């Protein structure tokens, strides 16, 4: 069933001020410079900029205005879908997904939005709806020949680029990813609306939070919050996908060193665990949370992280329930 029109509080700050500047008659002369600034955020700091043709740069500006309009008004309709597809078809196929989803939508718009809690995801929902409609659009046979569909596979391709750009930037801890709230929000919503078919980025999140390092406990509070949201909203669906493997992007579902260490402790030296969403991995995540993460969260938040207020406790209980249902 298609998502309905989404309403919610407008996102103030960067996007509001930009939109007001664009629509104010007194500031009409500033529109061109604002457009160039918005597109520059997406491209000029990127190695892709040297491959961008002038017409594609103009199209990127148009996409910037399209996404800002959707966020400010908290609404998207079929006109936005048609505009999206017409603009996307003007970009070379090999660059289309990277320019639209990675450089303009994520870097140029979403990353500028203040995200402090899960409740702030509401401001994303019209964009998620737009992407859902775009990827499910039934294009008429008599459409102009240059209008091409935009697929879920193209969105997945762009998300993998965002992940490798954002998830493993250098931090003060070796092998400790720097989690991006914006990316975690985006992938959660896209999975919920089935724009993403499989649990790939859920496995990425679980690996990055529970399989990479014993260190950096304070850096795990953000991913635990998102893990709980994934499981609370989609736990049964995720667990039903046990056995899922991603042949196109196998590295995204690869195991972390702590997971491999468990096999070595059991005497399987040199053994390479199976990648993907496996039942054994669910059990490992549950033990890691139950035996270690509850105590870590409690030590990091001594007043808010005890008992049923401990988010790691909630996740461990949820995983225990899922595993019992399987047994």
Coordinates of C-alpha atoms in Angstrom, one line a residue:
X1 CA 0.0 0.0 0.0
X2 CA 1.5 3.3 -1.0
X3 CA 2.4 5.7 1.9
X4 CA 0.1 8.5 2.4
X5 CA 0.9 12.2 2.5
X6 CA 3.2 12.9 5.4
X7 CA 2.8 15.9 7.6
X8 CA 4.9 17.0 10.4
X9 CA 6.9 19.9 11.8
X10 CA 9.0 21.8 9.4
X11 CA 12.7 21.4 9.7
X12 CA 14.1 24.8 10.6
X13 CA 17.6 26.0 10.2
X14 CA 19.7 25.7 7.0
X15 CA 16.9 24.5 4.7
X16 CA 14.3 26.9 6.0
X17 CA 16.6 29.9 5.6
X18 CA 17.6 28.8 2.2
X19 CA 14.1 28.3 1.0
X20 CA 12.9 31.6 2.4
X21 CA 15.7 33.3 0.6
X22 CA 14.8 31.6 -2.7
X23 CA 11.1 32.5 -2.5
X24 CA 11.3 36.0 -1.2
X25 CA 10.7 38.6 -3.9
X26 CA 13.2 40.9 -2.2
X27 CA 15.9 38.3 -2.6
X28 CA 15.2 37.3 -6.2
X29 CA 18.6 38.5 -7.3
X30 CA 20.3 36.1 -4.9
X31 CA 18.6 32.9 -6.3
X32 CA 21.4 32.2 -8.7
X33 CA 24.2 32.4 -6.1
X34 CA 22.2 30.3 -3.6
X35 CA 21.7 27.6 -6.3
X36 CA 25.4 27.6 -7.0
X37 CA 26.2 27.3 -3.3
X38 CA 23.8 24.4 -2.8
X39 CA 25.3 22.5 -5.8
X40 CA 28.8 23.3 -4.6
X41 CA 28.1 21.6 -1.3
X42 CA 27.3 18.4 -3.2
X43 CA 30.0 18.4 -5.8
X44 CA 32.9 20.8 -5.6
X45 CA 34.6 19.0 -2.7
X46 CA 34.1 15.7 -4.5
X47 CA 36.4 13.9 -7.0
X48 CA 33.3 13.5 -9.2
X49 CA 33.2 17.2 -9.9
X50 CA 35.9 16.9 -12.6
X51 CA 33.6 14.4 -14.5
X52 CA 30.5 16.7 -14.4
X53 CA 29.4 18.3 -17.6
X54 CA 27.9 21.8 -17.4
X55 CA 24.4 20.6 -18.2
X56 CA 24.7 18.0 -15.5
X57 CA 25.7 20.7 -13.0
X58 CA 22.6 22.6 -13.9
X59 CA 20.5 19.5 -13.4
X60 CA 22.1 19.0 -10.0
X61 CA 21.0 22.5 -9.0
X62 CA 17.5 21.6 -10.0
X63 CA 17.6 18.4 -7.9
X64 CA 18.8 20.5 -5.0
X65 CA 15.7 22.8 -5.2
X66 CA 13.4 19.8 -5.7
X67 CA 14.6 18.1 -2.5
X68 CA 14.6 21.3 -0.5
X69 CA 11.0 22.0 -1.7
X70 CA 9.9 18.5 -0.5
X71 CA 11.5 18.9 2.9
X72 CA 10.3 22.4 3.6
X73 CA 6.7 21.7 2.6
X74 CA 6.8 18.1 4.0
X75 CA 4.9 17.0 0.9
X76 CA 5.6 15.3 -2.4
X77 CA 3.2 14.4 -5.1
X78 CA 3.2 12.9 -8.6
X79 CA 4.5 16.1 -10.1
X80 CA 7.7 15.7 -8.0
X81 CA 8.0 12.1 -9.2
X82 CA 7.7 13.3 -12.9
X83 CA 10.2 16.1 -12.3
X84 CA 12.6 13.6 -10.6
X85 CA 12.5 11.2 -13.5
X86 CA 12.8 13.9 -16.2
X87 CA 15.9 15.4 -14.5
X88 CA 17.5 12.0 -13.7
X89 CA 17.3 11.0 -17.4
X90 CA 19.4 14.1 -18.2
X91 CA 22.4 12.6 -16.4
X92 CA 24.7 10.0 -17.8
X93 CA 23.6 6.5 -16.5
X94 CA 26.9 5.7 -14.9
X95 CA 26.8 8.8 -12.8
X96 CA 23.1 9.1 -12.2
X97 CA 22.7 7.4 -8.8
X98 CA 25.9 8.9 -7.3
X99 CA 25.0 12.5 -8.3
X100 CA 21.3 12.4 -7.3
X101 CA 21.4 10.2 -4.1
X102 CA 24.9 10.6 -2.8
X103 CA 26.1 14.1 -3.8
X104 CA 22.8 16.1 -3.9
X105 CA 20.3 14.3 -1.6
X106 CA 22.6 13.0 1.1
X107 CA 25.6 15.4 1.1
X108 CA 23.8 18.5 -0.1
X109 CA 20.4 18.3 1.7
X110 CA 20.1 15.5 4.4
X111 CA 23.5 16.1 6.0
X112 CA 22.6 19.8 6.5
X113 CA 19.5 18.8 8.5
X114 CA 19.8 18.7 12.3
X115 CA 19.2 15.2 13.5
X116 CA 19.3 14.8 17.3
X117 CA 16.9 11.9 17.9
X118 CA 14.8 9.2 16.2
X119 CA 11.8 11.6 16.3
X120 CA 13.7 13.8 13.8
X121 CA 13.2 11.1 11.2
X122 CA 9.8 12.5 10.6
X123 CA 11.3 15.3 8.5
X124 CA 12.8 12.7 6.2
X125 CA 9.6 10.9 5.4
X126 CA 8.4 12.9 2.3
X127 CA 11.8 12.2 0.7
X128 CA 11.4 8.5 1.5
X129 CA 7.9 8.6 -0.1
X130 CA 9.3 10.3 -3.1
X131 CA 12.0 7.7 -3.6
X132 CA 9.4 4.9 -3.1
X133 CA 7.2 6.4 -5.8
X134 CA 10.1 7.0 -8.2
X135 CA 11.3 3.4 -7.9
X136 CA 7.8 2.0 -8.3
X137 CA 6.7 4.3 -11.1
X138 CA 5.0 2.7 -14.0
X139 CA 6.2 4.7 -17.0
X140 CA 3.7 5.0 -19.9
X141 CA 4.7 3.5 -23.2
X142 CA 4.1 6.7 -25.1
X143 CA 6.5 8.7 -22.8
X144 CA 9.3 10.8 -24.4
X145 CA 12.1 8.4 -25.4
X146 CA 14.7 10.1 -23.1
X147 CA 12.7 9.5 -19.9
X148 CA 14.2 6.5 -18.1
X149 CA 13.2 4.6 -14.9
X150 CA 15.1 5.0 -11.7
X151 CA 15.5 1.7 -9.9
X152 CA 15.9 0.4 -6.4
X153 CA 19.2 -1.1 -7.6
X154 CA 20.5 2.4 -8.4
X155 CA 19.6 3.6 -4.9
X156 CA 21.4 0.7 -3.4
X157 CA 24.4 1.4 -5.5
X158 CA 24.5 5.0 -4.2
X159 CA 24.0 3.9 -0.6
X160 CA 27.0 1.6 -0.8
X161 CA 29.1 4.6 -1.9
X162 CA 27.8 6.7 1.0
X163 CA 28.5 3.8 3.5
X164 CA 32.1 3.4 2.5
X165 CA 32.6 7.2 2.5
X166 CA 30.9 7.8 5.9
X167 CA 31.1 4.7 8.0
X168 CA 34.8 4.2 8.3
X169 CA 36.3 7.7 8.4
X170 CA 39.3 7.8 10.7
X171 CA 38.5 8.0 14.4
X172 CA 40.5 7.9 17.7
X173 CA 40.0 4.1 17.8
X174 CA 41.4 1.6 15.3
X175 CA 38.6 -0.2 13.4
X176 CA 36.0 1.9 15.2
X177 CA 33.5 3.3 12.7
X178 CA 32.2 6.9 13.0
X179 CA 28.4 6.4 12.8
X180 CA 26.4 8.9 10.8
X181 CA 22.9 9.4 12.2
X182 CA 21.8 10.7 8.8
X183 CA 22.8 7.5 7.1
X184 CA 21.4 5.3 9.8
X185 CA 18.1 7.2 9.5
X186 CA 18.0 7.0 5.8
X187 CA 18.7 3.3 5.5
X188 CA 16.2 2.4 8.2
X189 CA 13.4 4.3 6.5
X190 CA 14.2 2.9 3.0
X191 CA 14.1 -0.6 4.4
X192 CA 10.8 0.1 6.1
X193 CA 9.3 1.2 2.8
X194 CA 10.9 -1.7 1.0
X195 CA 13.0 0.5 -1.3
X196 CA 15.8 -1.7 0.1
X197 CA 14.9 -5.3 -0.5
X198 CA 17.2 -7.1 2.0
X199 CA 18.6 -6.5 5.5
X200 CA 22.1 -5.5 4.2
X201 CA 22.5 -2.3 6.2
X202 CA 21.0 -3.8 9.3
X203 CA 23.8 -6.4 9.2
X204 CA 26.3 -3.6 8.5
X205 CA 25.0 -1.8 11.6
X206 CA 25.2 -4.9 13.8
X207 CA 28.7 -5.7 12.6
X208 CA 30.0 -2.2 13.1
X209 CA 28.5 -2.0 16.6
X210 CA 29.1 -5.5 17.9
X211 CA 31.8 -7.3 15.8
X212 CA 34.6 -4.7 15.2
X213 CA 36.1 -3.6 18.5
X214 CA 36.0 -3.9 22.3
X215 CA 36.9 -0.2 22.6
X216 CA 35.0 3.0 22.1
X217 CA 32.0 2.2 24.4
X218 CA 30.7 5.8 24.3
X219 CA 30.6 5.7 20.5
X220 CA 28.2 2.7 20.6
X221 CA 25.2 4.5 22.2
X222 CA 24.1 6.0 18.8
X223 CA 24.2 2.7 16.9
X224 CA 22.4 0.9 19.8
X225 CA 19.6 3.4 19.6
X226 CA 19.2 2.6 15.9
X227 CA 19.5 -1.1 16.4
X228 CA 16.6 -1.0 18.8
X229 CA 14.6 1.0 16.3
X230 CA 15.3 -1.6 13.6
X231 CA 14.3 -4.5 15.8
X232 CA 11.3 -2.8 17.4
X233 CA 9.8 -1.8 14.0
X234 CA 11.0 -4.7 11.8
X235 CA 12.3 -7.5 14.1
X236 CA 10.1 -10.3 12.8
X237 CA 10.7 -9.3 9.2
X238 CA 14.5 -9.1 9.7
X239 CA 14.5 -12.5 11.5
X240 CA 12.5 -14.1 8.7
X241 CA 15.3 -13.1 6.3
X242 CA 17.8 -15.2 8.2
X243 CA 20.0 -16.9 5.5
X244 CA 20.0 -13.8 3.3
X245 CA 23.3 -13.2 1.4
X246 CA 24.1 -10.3 -0.9
X247 CA 25.9 -11.6 -4.0
X248 CA 26.2 -8.1 -5.5
X249 CA 27.8 -6.5 -2.5
X250 CA 29.3 -9.3 -0.4
X251 CA 31.7 -7.1 1.6
X252 CA 28.8 -5.2 3.1
X253 CA 27.7 -8.4 5.0
X254 CA 31.1 -9.7 5.8
X255 CA 31.9 -10.6 9.5
X256 CA 34.0 -8.6 11.9
X257 CA 37.1 -9.7 13.8
X258 CA 35.3 -10.3 17.1
X259 CA 32.9 -12.7 15.4
X260 CA 35.8 -14.6 13.8
X261 CA 37.6 -14.7 17.2
X262 CA 34.7 -16.7 18.6
X263 CA 35.4 -19.5 16.2
X264 CA 39.1 -19.4 17.0
X265 CA 38.4 -19.7 20.7
X266 CA 36.4 -22.8 19.9
X267 CA 39.4 -24.3 18.1
X268 CA 38.6 -23.4 14.5
X269 CA 41.8 -21.6 13.8
X270 CA 41.9 -20.1 10.3
X271 CA 38.2 -20.7 9.8
X272 CA 36.4 -18.0 7.8
X273 CA 32.8 -17.6 9.0
X274 CA 29.9 -17.5 6.6
X275 CA 28.9 -14.0 5.6
X276 CA 25.3 -12.8 5.5
X277 CA 22.5 -12.9 8.0
X278 CA 23.0 -16.3 9.6
X279 CA 21.4 -17.9 12.6
X280 CA 24.8 -18.3 14.3
X281 CA 25.3 -14.6 13.9
X282 CA 22.0 -13.8 15.6
X283 CA 23.2 -15.9 18.6
X284 CA 26.6 -14.1 18.7
X285 CA 24.9 -10.7 18.7
X286 CA 22.6 -11.8 21.6
X287 CA 25.5 -13.1 23.7
X288 CA 27.5 -10.0 23.0
X289 CA 24.7 -7.7 24.2
X290 CA 23.7 -9.9 27.1
X291 CA 27.2 -10.5 28.5
X292 CA 29.0 -7.2 27.7
X293 CA 26.9 -4.4 26.2
X294 CA 24.4 -4.1 29.0
X295 CA 27.3 -3.4 31.4
X296 CA 29.0 -1.1 29.0
X297 CA 25.8 1.0 28.6
X298 CA 25.3 1.1 32.3
X299 CA 28.8 2.3 32.9
X300 CA 28.4 5.1 30.2
X301 CA 25.0 6.2 31.5
X302 CA 24.9 5.3 35.2
X303 CA 21.7 7.2 35.9
X304 CA 19.8 6.5 32.7
X305 CA 21.2 3.1 31.7
X306 CA 20.0 0.8 34.6
X307 CA 17.5 -2.0 34.4
X308 CA 14.7 -1.6 31.9
X309 CA 16.1 1.9 31.0
X310 CA 19.2 0.2 29.5
X311 CA 18.8 0.1 25.7
X312 CA 21.2 -2.9 25.4
X313 CA 19.0 -4.8 27.8
X314 CA 15.9 -4.1 25.5
X315 CA 17.8 -5.3 22.4
X316 CA 19.0 -8.4 24.2
X317 CA 15.5 -9.3 25.3
X318 CA 14.2 -8.7 21.8
X319 CA 16.8 -10.9 20.3
X320 CA 16.1 -13.6 22.9
X321 CA 12.4 -13.5 21.9
X322 CA 13.2 -13.9 18.2
X323 CA 15.6 -16.8 18.8
X324 CA 13.0 -18.6 21.0
X325 CA 10.5 -18.2 18.3
X326 CA 12.9 -19.9 15.9
X327 CA 13.6 -22.8 18.3

